[in-house]
Structure formats: structure tokens, C-alpha cells
mmCIF file of C-alpha atoms in Angstrom:
data_model
loop_
_atom_site.group_PDB
_atom_site.id
_atom_site.type_symbol
_atom_site.label_atom_id
_atom_site.label_comp_id
_atom_site.label_asym_id
_atom_site.label_seq_id
_atom_site.Cartn_x
_atom_site.Cartn_y
_atom_site.Cartn_z
ATOM 1 C CA MET A 159 15.339 -60.381 46.587
ATOM 2 C CA SER A 160 14.181 -57.013 45.326
ATOM 3 C CA ARG A 161 14.977 -56.444 41.430
ATOM 4 C CA TYR A 162 16.296 -52.909 42.600
ATOM 5 C CA GLN A 163 19.052 -51.938 44.619
ATOM 6 C CA ASN A 164 20.496 -55.244 43.934
ATOM 7 C CA THR A 165 24.220 -55.659 43.274
ATOM 8 C CA THR A 166 23.746 -58.963 41.337
ATOM 9 C CA TRP A 167 21.331 -57.758 39.017
ATOM 10 C CA ASP A 168 21.942 -58.650 35.295
ATOM 11 C CA LEU A 169 21.883 -55.566 33.080
ATOM 12 C CA SER A 170 21.290 -57.774 30.076
ATOM 13 C CA SER A 171 17.702 -57.973 31.635
ATOM 14 C CA PHE A 172 17.157 -54.387 31.299
ATOM 15 C CA ASN A 173 13.651 -53.304 29.907
ATOM 16 C CA ILE A 174 11.147 -50.673 29.481
ATOM 17 C CA LYS A 175 9.874 -51.296 32.914
ATOM 18 C CA ASP A 176 13.454 -50.676 34.450
ATOM 19 C CA ALA A 177 13.672 -47.514 32.401
ATOM 20 C CA THR A 178 10.178 -46.218 33.663
ATOM 21 C CA TYR A 179 11.353 -46.965 37.115
ATOM 22 C CA SER A 180 14.449 -45.119 36.781
ATOM 23 C CA ILE A 181 12.806 -42.062 35.538
ATOM 24 C CA ALA A 182 10.297 -42.290 38.560
ATOM 25 C CA LEU A 183 13.299 -42.760 40.887
ATOM 26 C CA ASN A 184 15.450 -39.528 39.444
ATOM 27 C CA PRO A 185 18.665 -40.894 41.303
ATOM 28 C CA ALA A 186 20.705 -38.078 42.567
ATOM 29 C CA ASN A 187 18.338 -35.517 41.016
ATOM 30 C CA ILE A 188 19.585 -36.131 37.688
ATOM 31 C CA GLU A 189 16.381 -35.359 36.006
ATOM 32 C CA SER A 190 16.930 -32.256 33.294
ATOM 33 C CA PHE A 191 13.813 -32.137 31.553
ATOM 34 C CA LYS A 192 11.578 -30.407 34.069
ATOM 35 C CA GLY A 193 9.211 -27.955 31.896
ATOM 36 C CA ASN A 194 7.823 -25.871 34.837
ATOM 37 C CA LEU A 195 10.474 -22.934 35.518
ATOM 38 C CA SER A 196 7.971 -20.703 37.157
ATOM 39 C CA ALA A 197 10.109 -20.323 40.334
ATOM 40 C CA PHE A 198 13.159 -19.467 38.264
ATOM 41 C CA ARG A 199 11.047 -16.884 36.305
ATOM 42 C CA ALA A 200 9.524 -15.399 39.403
ATOM 43 C CA HIS A 201 13.005 -14.863 41.131
ATOM 44 C CA GLY A 202 13.992 -12.823 38.046
ATOM 45 C CA GLY A 203 16.153 -15.710 36.350
ATOM 46 C CA LYS A 204 17.476 -15.388 32.804
ATOM 47 C CA ALA A 205 18.211 -18.407 30.894
ATOM 48 C CA LEU A 206 20.220 -18.463 27.688
ATOM 49 C CA ILE A 207 20.694 -21.735 26.360
ATOM 50 C CA TYR A 208 22.368 -22.969 22.881
ATOM 51 C CA HIS A 209 22.889 -26.222 21.161
ATOM 52 C CA GLY A 210 25.606 -27.143 18.300
ATOM 53 C CA GLN A 211 23.505 -28.468 15.388
ATOM 54 C CA GLN A 212 26.366 -30.875 14.679
ATOM 55 C CA ASP A 213 26.449 -32.216 18.491
ATOM 56 C CA SER A 214 27.183 -36.045 18.187
ATOM 57 C CA THR A 215 26.788 -36.637 22.055
ATOM 58 C CA VAL A 216 23.438 -35.081 22.641
ATOM 59 C CA THR A 217 21.219 -34.746 19.565
ATOM 60 C CA SER A 218 20.358 -31.153 18.694
ATOM 61 C CA PRO A 219 16.341 -31.556 18.245
ATOM 62 C CA ASN A 220 16.376 -32.729 22.037
ATOM 63 C CA THR A 221 16.958 -28.994 22.971
ATOM 64 C CA ALA A 222 14.212 -27.928 20.475
ATOM 65 C CA ARG A 223 11.996 -30.463 22.325
ATOM 66 C CA TYR A 224 12.635 -29.151 25.811
ATOM 67 C CA TYR A 225 12.072 -25.534 24.617
ATOM 68 C CA ASP A 226 8.535 -26.751 23.418
ATOM 69 C CA HIS A 227 8.285 -28.749 26.563
ATOM 70 C CA VAL A 228 8.596 -25.527 28.640
ATOM 71 C CA SER A 229 6.182 -23.838 26.518
ATOM 72 C CA ARG A 230 3.576 -26.333 26.833
ATOM 73 C CA THR A 231 4.066 -26.928 30.609
ATOM 74 C CA MET A 232 3.987 -23.307 31.343
ATOM 75 C CA ASP A 233 1.350 -22.459 28.718
ATOM 76 C CA LEU A 234 3.607 -19.764 27.378
ATOM 77 C CA ASP A 235 4.019 -18.667 23.428
ATOM 78 C CA ALA A 236 7.470 -17.780 22.056
ATOM 79 C CA SER A 237 7.001 -14.217 22.934
ATOM 80 C CA SER A 238 6.214 -14.645 26.415
ATOM 81 C CA LEU A 239 9.129 -17.183 26.694
ATOM 82 C CA ASP A 240 11.419 -14.482 25.491
ATOM 83 C CA ASP A 241 11.220 -12.600 28.645
ATOM 84 C CA PHE A 242 13.421 -15.055 30.428
ATOM 85 C CA PHE A 243 14.426 -17.826 28.324
ATOM 86 C CA ARG A 244 15.911 -17.835 24.918
ATOM 87 C CA TYR A 245 17.510 -20.603 22.715
ATOM 88 C CA PHE A 246 20.010 -20.181 20.213
ATOM 89 C CA ARG A 247 20.929 -22.745 17.447
ATOM 90 C CA ILE A 248 24.666 -22.781 16.563
ATOM 91 C CA GLY A 249 25.323 -24.189 12.945
ATOM 92 C CA GLY A 250 28.270 -26.145 12.579
ATOM 93 C CA MET A 251 28.914 -26.482 16.274
ATOM 94 C CA SER A 252 29.935 -30.045 17.856
ATOM 95 C CA HIS A 253 29.241 -30.711 21.589
ATOM 96 C CA CYS A 254 29.490 -27.246 23.513
ATOM 97 C CA SER A 255 32.239 -26.334 21.243
ATOM 98 C CA GLY A 256 34.365 -27.226 18.330
ATOM 99 C CA GLY A 257 33.241 -28.188 14.841
ATOM 100 C CA PRO A 258 33.560 -26.563 11.407
ATOM 101 C CA GLY A 259 31.053 -23.712 11.935
ATOM 102 C CA ALA A 260 30.936 -20.383 13.993
ATOM 103 C CA ARG A 261 31.448 -22.140 17.084
ATOM 104 C CA ARG A 262 33.214 -19.480 18.900
ATOM 105 C CA ILE A 263 30.618 -17.489 20.951
ATOM 106 C CA GLY A 264 32.306 -16.988 24.297
ATOM 107 C CA GLN A 265 30.948 -20.168 25.878
ATOM 108 C CA THR A 266 34.457 -21.649 27.092
ATOM 109 C CA ALA A 267 36.746 -18.367 26.645
ATOM 110 C CA LEU A 268 36.936 -15.401 24.435
ATOM 111 C CA GLY A 269 34.338 -14.729 22.263
ATOM 112 C CA ALA A 270 34.041 -14.139 18.423
ATOM 113 C CA LEU A 271 36.205 -10.974 18.674
ATOM 114 C CA GLY A 272 38.754 -12.053 20.805
ATOM 115 C CA GLY A 273 37.013 -10.536 23.932
ATOM 116 C CA LYS A 274 36.633 -7.206 22.470
ATOM 117 C CA GLY A 275 33.098 -7.497 21.281
ATOM 118 C CA GLY A 276 31.488 -7.376 24.611
ATOM 119 C CA ALA A 277 28.184 -8.850 24.942
ATOM 120 C CA THR A 278 27.489 -8.993 20.942
ATOM 121 C CA SER A 279 30.067 -11.763 20.774
ATOM 122 C CA ASN A 280 30.112 -13.341 24.286
ATOM 123 C CA VAL A 281 27.347 -15.261 25.644
ATOM 124 C CA LEU A 282 28.266 -14.944 29.138
ATOM 125 C CA LEU A 283 28.575 -11.327 28.829
ATOM 126 C CA ALA A 284 25.108 -11.338 26.906
ATOM 127 C CA LEU A 285 23.357 -13.056 29.805
ATOM 128 C CA VAL A 286 25.252 -10.557 32.459
ATOM 129 C CA GLU A 287 23.804 -7.880 30.403
ATOM 130 C CA TRP A 288 20.307 -9.330 30.441
ATOM 131 C CA VAL A 289 20.256 -9.770 34.237
ATOM 132 C CA GLU A 290 21.730 -6.620 34.985
ATOM 133 C CA LYS A 291 20.768 -4.220 32.480
ATOM 134 C CA GLY A 292 17.522 -5.747 31.264
ATOM 135 C CA VAL A 293 18.841 -5.956 27.577
ATOM 136 C CA ALA A 294 17.864 -9.193 26.065
ATOM 137 C CA PRO A 295 20.193 -11.027 23.338
ATOM 138 C CA GLU A 296 18.637 -11.129 19.794
ATOM 139 C CA THR A 297 21.536 -12.529 18.289
ATOM 140 C CA VAL A 298 24.745 -14.340 19.127
ATOM 141 C CA ARG A 299 27.737 -13.723 17.153
ATOM 142 C CA GLY A 300 30.071 -16.682 16.376
ATOM 143 C CA ALA A 301 33.388 -17.354 14.797
ATOM 144 C CA ARG A 302 35.288 -20.308 13.251
ATOM 145 C CA ALA A 303 39.079 -21.210 12.649
ATOM 146 C CA SER A 304 40.646 -19.810 9.513
ATOM 147 C CA PRO A 305 43.644 -19.909 7.346
ATOM 148 C CA PRO A 306 46.537 -17.889 8.930
ATOM 149 C CA HIS A 307 46.266 -15.086 6.105
ATOM 150 C CA VAL A 308 42.766 -14.007 7.556
ATOM 151 C CA ALA A 309 42.886 -10.928 9.881
ATOM 152 C CA ILE A 310 41.186 -10.186 13.390
ATOM 153 C CA PRO A 311 38.101 -8.063 12.442
ATOM 154 C CA PRO A 312 38.497 -4.495 13.618
ATOM 155 C CA CYS A 313 36.877 -3.399 16.923
ATOM 156 C CA ALA A 314 36.239 0.069 18.426
ATOM 157 C CA ASP A 315 37.259 -1.207 21.756
ATOM 158 C CA THR A 316 40.882 -0.550 22.241
ATOM 159 C CA SER A 317 41.049 -1.666 25.770
ATOM 160 C CA PRO A 318 43.952 -4.168 26.640
ATOM 161 C CA GLN A 319 42.576 -7.767 25.931
ATOM 162 C CA ALA A 320 44.211 -11.203 25.622
ATOM 163 C CA PRO A 321 44.115 -11.422 21.718
ATOM 164 C CA LEU A 322 43.520 -14.382 19.492
ATOM 165 C CA GLU A 323 46.090 -14.944 16.609
ATOM 166 C CA ALA A 324 44.851 -14.117 13.251
ATOM 167 C CA ALA A 325 44.417 -17.713 12.345
ATOM 168 C CA ASP A 326 41.820 -18.092 14.936
ATOM 169 C CA ILE A 327 39.265 -15.686 13.248
ATOM 170 C CA ILE A 328 37.733 -16.184 9.690
ATOM 171 C CA VAL A 329 33.969 -15.041 9.829
ATOM 172 C CA GLU A 330 31.607 -13.292 12.068
ATOM 173 C CA ARG A 331 28.093 -14.565 11.932
ATOM 174 C CA SER A 332 25.268 -13.543 13.756
ATOM 175 C CA ILE A 333 22.964 -16.645 14.877
ATOM 176 C CA SER A 334 19.527 -15.588 15.293
ATOM 177 C CA ARG A 335 17.456 -17.085 18.244
ATOM 178 C CA LEU A 336 15.071 -19.903 17.497
ATOM 179 C CA LEU A 337 11.972 -18.952 15.862
ATOM 180 C CA ALA A 338 10.042 -21.257 18.060
ATOM 181 C CA VAL A 339 6.443 -21.172 16.908
ATOM 182 C CA GLN A 340 6.929 -23.274 13.784
ATOM 183 C CA ASP A 341 9.360 -25.701 15.362
ATOM 184 C CA ALA A 342 7.093 -26.093 18.339
ATOM 185 C CA GLU A 343 4.134 -26.825 15.925
ATOM 186 C CA ASP A 344 6.361 -29.343 14.048
ATOM 187 C CA LEU A 345 7.047 -31.026 17.253
ATOM 188 C CA ARG A 346 3.690 -30.993 18.544
ATOM 189 C CA GLY A 347 2.312 -32.479 15.235
ATOM 190 C CA LYS A 348 4.885 -35.477 15.574
ATOM 191 C CA ARG A 349 3.701 -35.860 19.318
ATOM 192 C CA ARG A 350 0.290 -36.002 18.332
ATOM 193 C CA ASP A 351 1.138 -39.153 16.116
ATOM 194 C CA ARG A 352 2.379 -41.009 19.327
ATOM 195 C CA SER A 353 -0.019 -42.843 21.534
ATOM 196 C CA SER A 354 -1.285 -40.807 24.479
ATOM 197 C CA ASN A 355 -0.367 -43.829 26.598
ATOM 198 C CA GLU A 356 3.091 -43.513 25.884
ATOM 199 C CA LEU A 357 3.287 -39.765 26.520
ATOM 200 C CA SER A 358 1.437 -40.061 29.769
ATOM 201 C CA LYS A 359 4.491 -41.915 31.042
ATOM 202 C CA PHE A 360 6.811 -38.975 30.483
ATOM 203 C CA GLU A 361 4.775 -35.640 30.268
ATOM 204 C CA GLU A 362 4.423 -33.296 33.390
ATOM 205 C CA PRO A 363 1.085 -31.963 34.327
ATOM 206 C CA ALA A 364 0.470 -28.473 32.774
ATOM 207 C CA ASN A 365 0.224 -26.963 36.319
ATOM 208 C CA GLY A 366 2.505 -29.253 38.065
ATOM 209 C CA ALA A 367 5.260 -28.263 40.439
ATOM 210 C CA ASN A 368 8.937 -29.197 40.125
#
């Protein structure tokens, strides 16, 4: 009986060959580490990605690694990637949200200014602005929970908004996008220390189609 597609297979026998096979099989198209975003770019797509640096579910350096993977696969430097693909590291954020840092960036609900800051404090609105008006985000503004005595920062926009209580805002902090060049060089240096045989199992060809 085949080792695979076998309901009686013993999980304790799992080894590197099984892992390699599962990568090649890509069940349900689960693979998310594709480096060739050429079709997305040609269509005018814009990608704004972020990762909390205290993420205990998916290690945050993996997103920096993916950024480098896209750079290498498409043969684009950080300046060229900026045209359609930007990555922000959010200090003190856990997995997608939560954590002790400035983790309110508009990713799940209101942004750093309780919805009043527009694209400067809400990543979704920043992405809309980038796609529809060509204004790319240079920073993301974040906020974190505070003691009750801290007031919501003033905002020129006085239109009706669903407000956050004062206790929800303590600090505004501009979170700069990744300065990718040094990070990429560091990652490449680490990769050079690994055997080419190991890398060949997982790398995409530079001109490969995804």
C-alpha cells in the first residue's frame, strides 16, 4: 500500500522525506511562500504587510525572510519593491493584534486615533489610498492601551466617529517601514552558510512562474 493517501499511516514515522513530499504536493494550495508576484504587480496590485514583533504563533523574522525571498525571486531591490510591496514591523504586537506595544493600527477595527486619523492611523485606509490615489504609506501610526487618565489625542477631523474611550489610547507612534537592504543582506549571509543542497529543495527559480 502506498505510504501516502493512507489512513493507517503512523504519524510517528514522519521524516524529512514526508515533509519534502508535502511541500511538493501543496494540499489545498496552502503554500504561502511564493516569491514571484509579477502577475499581481502587473495588475496594479499593492501589498501592505505587517508583523508583530512579539508574535508567538508565527515567528516575526519569517516575514522578513519572505520579503527577502520576493526580492531575490523577482530580482528587485527595496526601492523597486516599494512600488507595490511594503512591509511594516510592529514592535510589541502579538499575533495580528494584542500585546504591550503600539498594536492598534486599524487592522481589525478603529485605528490609532479612534477612526479619526484616516490613512495615517489605519492600515486598511492607507492601502485604499495607495491603490486609488497612488499615495504610498511611509509610516503606520499605532497606539496601545493606557491608564484611564490619558486622553485621546486631538484630531482636526470633527466628523462623527465611533469613539474609543480615553483608556484605550496612550501613545501615538509612527512605525517606519522595513529598511530592507540591511535585513536582506543579513538573511543572505545566513543563507550562504547553509548548504546549496538544502536550499535547492525549497528555493524557487528566479524566473519561475507561480
